[in-house]
Amino acid sequence: MKRYLIFSGLALAIAVPAIAQVATSTPREQMRDARQQFQQDAQQKRADLKATIETQRAAMKATLDVRREALKQQLQKVRDERKKAAVERIDARLTGINEQRTAHFSSVVEKIEKVLANVIERTDKAQTARDVAAARTAITRAQSAIQAAKDAIVAQAGKTYPITISSETGLRADVQKAAKALQADLNAVREKVKAAHEAVRQAAVALAQATRTGGTATSTVPSTTGMSSEQ
């Protein structure tokens, strides 16, 4: 019985400090753990986005041979061999432009998301001494805007713009129709990315105001000026 009591006492002696150690986790440590988890989640989300875009592109490319064969059949309406070759080059070019622009948009969103992560980290640090409610609200809006931009990019990556040939005389109009459809869709995605950029900027400004820095954000949000709507 004495041995049992001794072991029980030892078990309690070990358990109590362990419980106390867990209970004495400081707010700073909790904040650090939360930041690390957020960074890990953000990295996983970026990897997931890239994988999803690649899946969309692979599905789109799987149909390319069929589409190009269909285009060749339609081009039998055209006698001029130079025009035929030009249309085929433009068809391939439209696919290339879409791939390049979606990759660019994805890169911009990734940079914007990293800036938001920095804003969130600084908001967490400031919350013990400042009222950061407005910044939290702006951060939530920015997260929603970023997700909307990601969704638009993924959808765009899987789109195709086949040229439908009506006649040799209408060839230019047929090509322009496909090109304009691509440009319109890319412009729509660009607006989503710009909205995400602006939302993150507003979150940074809200935090700056909360910490009384004169309303000037200290995080630099990547410019979207490189996202020209010109093809």
mmCIF file of C-alpha atoms in Angstrom:
data_model
loop_
_atom_site.group_PDB
_atom_site.id
_atom_site.type_symbol
_atom_site.label_atom_id
_atom_site.label_comp_id
_atom_site.label_asym_id
_atom_site.label_seq_id
_atom_site.Cartn_x
_atom_site.Cartn_y
_atom_site.Cartn_z
ATOM 1 C CA MET A 1 0.000 0.000 0.000
ATOM 2 C CA LYS A 2 2.859 2.375 0.895
ATOM 3 C CA ARG A 3 4.507 1.668 -2.456
ATOM 4 C CA TYR A 4 1.240 2.433 -4.246
ATOM 5 C CA LEU A 5 0.900 5.718 -2.376
ATOM 6 C CA ILE A 6 4.482 6.654 -3.194
ATOM 7 C CA PHE A 7 3.977 6.014 -6.916
ATOM 8 C CA SER A 8 0.670 7.891 -6.859
ATOM 9 C CA GLY A 9 2.379 10.814 -5.207
ATOM 10 C CA LEU A 10 5.135 10.813 -7.814
ATOM 11 C CA ALA A 11 2.587 10.706 -10.629
ATOM 12 C CA LEU A 12 0.783 13.704 -9.201
ATOM 13 C CA ALA A 13 4.051 15.531 -8.675
ATOM 14 C CA ILE A 14 4.922 15.046 -12.347
ATOM 15 C CA ALA A 15 1.452 15.823 -13.669
ATOM 16 C CA VAL A 16 0.875 19.039 -11.736
ATOM 17 C CA PRO A 17 3.936 20.897 -13.108
ATOM 18 C CA ALA A 18 3.040 19.701 -16.616
ATOM 19 C CA ILE A 19 -0.463 21.087 -16.279
ATOM 20 C CA ALA A 20 0.930 24.302 -14.851
ATOM 21 C CA GLN A 21 3.312 24.589 -17.800
ATOM 22 C CA VAL A 22 0.455 24.343 -20.287
ATOM 23 C CA ALA A 23 -1.636 26.801 -18.317
ATOM 24 C CA THR A 24 1.168 29.372 -18.179
ATOM 25 C CA SER A 25 1.469 29.702 -21.961
ATOM 26 C CA THR A 26 1.835 33.447 -22.492
ATOM 27 C CA PRO A 27 -0.210 35.539 -24.952
ATOM 28 C CA ARG A 28 3.024 36.203 -26.848
ATOM 29 C CA GLU A 29 3.625 32.458 -27.278
ATOM 30 C CA GLN A 30 0.028 31.909 -28.318
ATOM 31 C CA MET A 31 0.373 34.715 -30.856
ATOM 32 C CA ARG A 32 3.593 33.195 -32.179
ATOM 33 C CA ASP A 33 1.961 29.785 -32.566
ATOM 34 C CA ALA A 34 -1.021 31.355 -34.339
ATOM 35 C CA ARG A 35 1.298 33.179 -36.759
ATOM 36 C CA GLN A 36 3.207 29.999 -37.527
ATOM 37 C CA GLN A 37 -0.022 28.137 -38.184
ATOM 38 C CA PHE A 38 -1.260 30.954 -40.408
ATOM 39 C CA GLN A 39 1.975 30.907 -42.414
ATOM 40 C CA GLN A 40 1.748 27.144 -42.862
ATOM 41 C CA ASP A 41 -1.875 27.418 -43.963
ATOM 42 C CA ALA A 42 -0.990 30.197 -46.409
ATOM 43 C CA GLN A 43 1.804 28.120 -47.943
ATOM 44 C CA GLN A 44 -0.544 25.174 -48.341
ATOM 45 C CA LYS A 45 -3.186 27.371 -49.969
ATOM 46 C CA ARG A 46 -0.638 28.720 -52.457
ATOM 47 C CA ALA A 47 0.446 25.189 -53.304
ATOM 48 C CA ASP A 48 -3.179 24.123 -53.698
ATOM 49 C CA LEU A 49 -3.882 27.065 -56.016
ATOM 50 C CA LYS A 50 -0.925 26.210 -58.244
ATOM 51 C CA ALA A 51 -1.981 22.569 -58.376
ATOM 52 C CA THR A 52 -5.560 23.483 -59.260
ATOM 53 C CA ILE A 53 -4.437 25.823 -62.037
ATOM 54 C CA GLU A 54 -2.159 23.136 -63.449
ATOM 55 C CA THR A 55 -5.053 20.669 -63.405
ATOM 56 C CA GLN A 56 -7.222 23.141 -65.304
ATOM 57 C CA ARG A 57 -4.490 23.741 -67.853
ATOM 58 C CA ALA A 58 -3.925 20.026 -68.331
ATOM 59 C CA ALA A 59 -7.630 19.479 -68.949
ATOM 60 C CA MET A 60 -7.661 22.344 -71.434
ATOM 61 C CA LYS A 61 -4.563 21.110 -73.268
ATOM 62 C CA ALA A 62 -6.073 17.644 -73.549
ATOM 63 C CA THR A 63 -8.645 19.126 -75.922
ATOM 64 C CA LEU A 64 -6.174 21.125 -78.017
ATOM 65 C CA ASP A 65 -5.534 18.452 -80.647
ATOM 66 C CA VAL A 66 -9.256 17.976 -81.186
ATOM 67 C CA ARG A 67 -9.818 21.729 -81.454
ATOM 68 C CA ARG A 68 -6.950 22.233 -83.875
ATOM 69 C CA GLU A 69 -8.172 19.421 -86.075
ATOM 70 C CA ALA A 70 -11.631 20.986 -86.073
ATOM 71 C CA LEU A 71 -10.077 24.325 -87.044
ATOM 72 C CA LYS A 72 -8.246 22.717 -89.951
ATOM 73 C CA GLN A 73 -11.507 21.287 -91.181
ATOM 74 C CA GLN A 74 -13.100 24.716 -91.024
ATOM 75 C CA LEU A 75 -10.137 26.305 -92.807
ATOM 76 C CA GLN A 76 -10.955 24.255 -95.885
ATOM 77 C CA LYS A 77 -13.321 27.115 -96.640
ATOM 78 C CA VAL A 78 -10.247 29.338 -97.080
ATOM 79 C CA ARG A 79 -8.223 29.105 -100.296
ATOM 80 C CA ASP A 80 -5.330 31.368 -99.352
ATOM 81 C CA GLU A 81 -2.708 29.174 -97.669
ATOM 82 C CA ARG A 82 -1.045 32.166 -96.005
ATOM 83 C CA LYS A 83 -4.322 33.105 -94.359
ATOM 84 C CA LYS A 84 -4.793 29.547 -93.182
ATOM 85 C CA ALA A 85 -1.345 29.521 -91.588
ATOM 86 C CA ALA A 86 -1.951 32.921 -90.000
ATOM 87 C CA VAL A 87 -5.218 31.771 -88.428
ATOM 88 C CA GLU A 88 -3.556 28.668 -86.994
ATOM 89 C CA ARG A 89 -0.767 30.801 -85.506
ATOM 90 C CA ILE A 90 -3.287 33.175 -83.958
ATOM 91 C CA ASP A 91 -5.252 30.257 -82.523
ATOM 92 C CA ALA A 92 -2.113 28.967 -80.806
ATOM 93 C CA ARG A 93 -1.228 32.494 -79.724
ATOM 94 C CA LEU A 94 -4.574 32.974 -77.971
ATOM 95 C CA THR A 95 -3.930 29.853 -75.922
ATOM 96 C CA GLY A 96 -0.441 31.079 -75.062
ATOM 97 C CA ILE A 97 -1.663 34.525 -74.022
ATOM 98 C CA ASN A 98 -4.252 33.033 -71.705
ATOM 99 C CA GLU A 99 -1.653 30.816 -70.070
ATOM 100 C CA GLN A 100 0.828 33.668 -69.640
ATOM 101 C CA ARG A 101 -1.716 36.086 -68.196
ATOM 102 C CA THR A 102 -3.218 33.617 -65.737
ATOM 103 C CA ALA A 103 0.297 32.769 -64.547
ATOM 104 C CA HIS A 104 0.991 36.480 -64.107
ATOM 105 C CA PHE A 105 -2.245 37.069 -62.214
ATOM 106 C CA SER A 106 -1.491 34.110 -59.961
ATOM 107 C CA SER A 107 1.954 35.529 -59.176
ATOM 108 C CA VAL A 108 0.500 38.943 -58.337
ATOM 109 C CA VAL A 109 -2.136 37.440 -56.036
ATOM 110 C CA GLU A 110 0.542 35.416 -54.262
ATOM 111 C CA LYS A 111 2.491 38.611 -53.551
ATOM 112 C CA ILE A 112 -0.659 40.410 -52.407
ATOM 113 C CA GLU A 113 -1.465 37.527 -50.077
ATOM 114 C CA LYS A 114 2.001 37.724 -48.517
ATOM 115 C CA VAL A 115 1.468 41.421 -47.829
ATOM 116 C CA LEU A 116 -1.843 40.620 -46.156
ATOM 117 C CA ALA A 117 -0.090 38.008 -44.015
ATOM 118 C CA ASN A 118 2.270 40.738 -42.839
ATOM 119 C CA VAL A 119 -0.672 43.022 -42.052
ATOM 120 C CA ILE A 120 -2.326 40.232 -40.056
ATOM 121 C CA GLU A 121 0.873 39.580 -38.117
ATOM 122 C CA ARG A 122 1.249 43.248 -37.195
ATOM 123 C CA THR A 123 -2.428 43.435 -36.269
ATOM 124 C CA ASP A 124 -1.971 40.504 -33.890
ATOM 125 C CA LYS A 125 0.951 42.279 -32.254
ATOM 126 C CA ALA A 126 -0.951 45.547 -31.937
ATOM 127 C CA GLN A 127 -4.177 44.141 -30.544
ATOM 128 C CA THR A 128 -2.997 44.074 -26.924
ATOM 129 C CA ALA A 129 -2.512 47.848 -26.845
ATOM 130 C CA ARG A 130 -4.710 49.164 -29.681
ATOM 131 C CA ASP A 131 -8.253 48.928 -30.942
ATOM 132 C CA VAL A 132 -7.765 46.995 -34.172
ATOM 133 C CA ALA A 133 -11.421 46.128 -34.845
ATOM 134 C CA ALA A 134 -11.518 48.211 -38.040
ATOM 135 C CA ALA A 135 -8.332 46.545 -39.255
ATOM 136 C CA ARG A 136 -9.807 43.093 -38.538
ATOM 137 C CA THR A 137 -12.885 43.965 -40.591
ATOM 138 C CA ALA A 138 -10.719 45.208 -43.466
ATOM 139 C CA ILE A 139 -8.607 42.046 -43.271
ATOM 140 C CA THR A 140 -11.713 39.877 -43.593
ATOM 141 C CA ARG A 141 -12.785 41.846 -46.673
ATOM 142 C CA ALA A 142 -9.305 41.475 -48.141
ATOM 143 C CA GLN A 143 -9.339 37.714 -47.594
ATOM 144 C CA SER A 144 -12.676 37.462 -49.409
ATOM 145 C CA ALA A 145 -11.381 39.595 -52.285
ATOM 146 C CA ILE A 146 -8.262 37.451 -52.607
ATOM 147 C CA GLN A 147 -10.335 34.276 -52.707
ATOM 148 C CA ALA A 148 -12.567 35.792 -55.407
ATOM 149 C CA ALA A 149 -9.464 36.618 -57.457
ATOM 150 C CA LYS A 150 -8.133 33.083 -57.025
ATOM 151 C CA ASP A 151 -11.442 31.572 -58.131
ATOM 152 C CA ALA A 152 -11.458 33.794 -61.221
ATOM 153 C CA ILE A 153 -7.882 32.806 -62.110
ATOM 154 C CA VAL A 154 -8.614 29.094 -61.773
ATOM 155 C CA ALA A 155 -11.708 29.387 -63.961
ATOM 156 C CA GLN A 156 -9.799 31.419 -66.555
ATOM 157 C CA ALA A 157 -6.969 28.892 -66.729
ATOM 158 C CA GLY A 158 -9.371 26.266 -68.055
ATOM 159 C CA LYS A 159 -10.988 28.410 -70.756
ATOM 160 C CA THR A 160 -10.420 28.055 -74.485
ATOM 161 C CA TYR A 161 -11.083 30.462 -77.344
ATOM 162 C CA PRO A 162 -11.700 28.486 -80.524
ATOM 163 C CA ILE A 163 -11.909 30.417 -83.770
ATOM 164 C CA THR A 164 -15.069 29.573 -85.686
ATOM 165 C CA ILE A 165 -14.656 30.182 -89.413
ATOM 166 C CA SER A 166 -17.704 31.509 -91.227
ATOM 167 C CA SER A 167 -16.159 32.225 -94.634
ATOM 168 C CA GLU A 168 -12.958 33.485 -96.243
ATOM 169 C CA THR A 169 -14.332 37.006 -96.484
ATOM 170 C CA GLY A 170 -15.342 36.970 -92.828
ATOM 171 C CA LEU A 171 -12.024 35.575 -91.639
ATOM 172 C CA ARG A 172 -10.807 38.765 -89.971
ATOM 173 C CA ALA A 173 -14.057 39.191 -88.049
ATOM 174 C CA ASP A 174 -13.969 35.545 -86.970
ATOM 175 C CA VAL A 175 -10.464 35.923 -85.556
ATOM 176 C CA GLN A 176 -11.285 39.221 -83.867
ATOM 177 C CA LYS A 177 -14.323 37.695 -82.192
ATOM 178 C CA ALA A 178 -12.201 35.057 -80.455
ATOM 179 C CA ALA A 179 -9.494 37.574 -79.540
ATOM 180 C CA LYS A 180 -12.011 40.013 -78.079
ATOM 181 C CA ALA A 181 -13.627 37.263 -76.018
ATOM 182 C CA LEU A 182 -10.229 36.415 -74.523
ATOM 183 C CA GLN A 183 -9.431 40.049 -73.815
ATOM 184 C CA ALA A 184 -12.808 40.624 -72.141
ATOM 185 C CA ASP A 185 -12.341 37.615 -69.871
ATOM 186 C CA LEU A 186 -8.779 38.592 -68.959
ATOM 187 C CA ASN A 187 -9.943 42.111 -68.151
ATOM 188 C CA ALA A 188 -12.591 40.654 -65.836
ATOM 189 C CA VAL A 189 -9.959 38.608 -63.987
ATOM 190 C CA ARG A 190 -7.703 41.651 -63.848
ATOM 191 C CA GLU A 191 -10.456 43.621 -62.115
ATOM 192 C CA LYS A 192 -10.766 40.873 -59.494
ATOM 193 C CA VAL A 193 -7.029 41.038 -58.844
ATOM 194 C CA LYS A 194 -7.149 44.835 -58.651
ATOM 195 C CA ALA A 195 -10.000 44.576 -56.144
ATOM 196 C CA ALA A 196 -7.899 42.231 -54.002
ATOM 197 C CA HIS A 197 -4.971 44.646 -54.237
ATOM 198 C CA GLU A 198 -7.147 47.556 -53.119
ATOM 199 C CA ALA A 199 -8.710 45.553 -50.280
ATOM 200 C CA VAL A 200 -5.279 44.661 -48.895
ATOM 201 C CA ARG A 201 -4.170 48.279 -49.198
ATOM 202 C CA GLN A 202 -7.217 49.352 -47.213
ATOM 203 C CA ALA A 203 -6.433 46.758 -44.547
ATOM 204 C CA ALA A 204 -2.891 48.107 -44.251
ATOM 205 C CA VAL A 205 -4.210 51.666 -43.978
ATOM 206 C CA ALA A 206 -6.756 50.640 -41.323
ATOM 207 C CA LEU A 207 -3.978 49.079 -39.260
ATOM 208 C CA ALA A 208 -1.778 52.144 -39.704
ATOM 209 C CA GLN A 209 -4.584 54.366 -38.472
ATOM 210 C CA ALA A 210 -5.190 52.105 -35.489
ATOM 211 C CA THR A 211 -1.540 52.284 -34.494
ATOM 212 C CA ARG A 212 -1.465 56.058 -35.047
ATOM 213 C CA THR A 213 1.114 56.145 -37.801
ATOM 214 C CA GLY A 214 -0.624 58.992 -39.522
ATOM 215 C CA GLY A 215 -2.643 56.658 -41.728
ATOM 216 C CA THR A 216 0.310 55.633 -43.875
ATOM 217 C CA ALA A 217 0.617 51.909 -44.390
ATOM 218 C CA THR A 218 4.079 50.464 -43.817
ATOM 219 C CA SER A 219 3.502 47.397 -45.977
ATOM 220 C CA THR A 220 4.006 47.802 -49.697
ATOM 221 C CA VAL A 221 1.232 46.237 -51.710
ATOM 222 C CA PRO A 222 2.449 44.988 -55.129
ATOM 223 C CA SER A 223 1.378 47.291 -57.926
ATOM 224 C CA THR A 224 -1.087 46.012 -60.502
ATOM 225 C CA THR A 225 0.072 48.472 -63.147
ATOM 226 C CA GLY A 226 1.812 45.644 -64.966
ATOM 227 C CA MET A 227 -1.508 43.957 -65.614
ATOM 228 C CA SER A 228 -2.274 45.768 -68.817
ATOM 229 C CA SER A 229 -5.442 44.879 -70.638
ATOM 230 C CA GLU A 230 -3.543 45.139 -73.880
ATOM 231 C CA GLN A 231 -2.672 41.925 -75.571
#
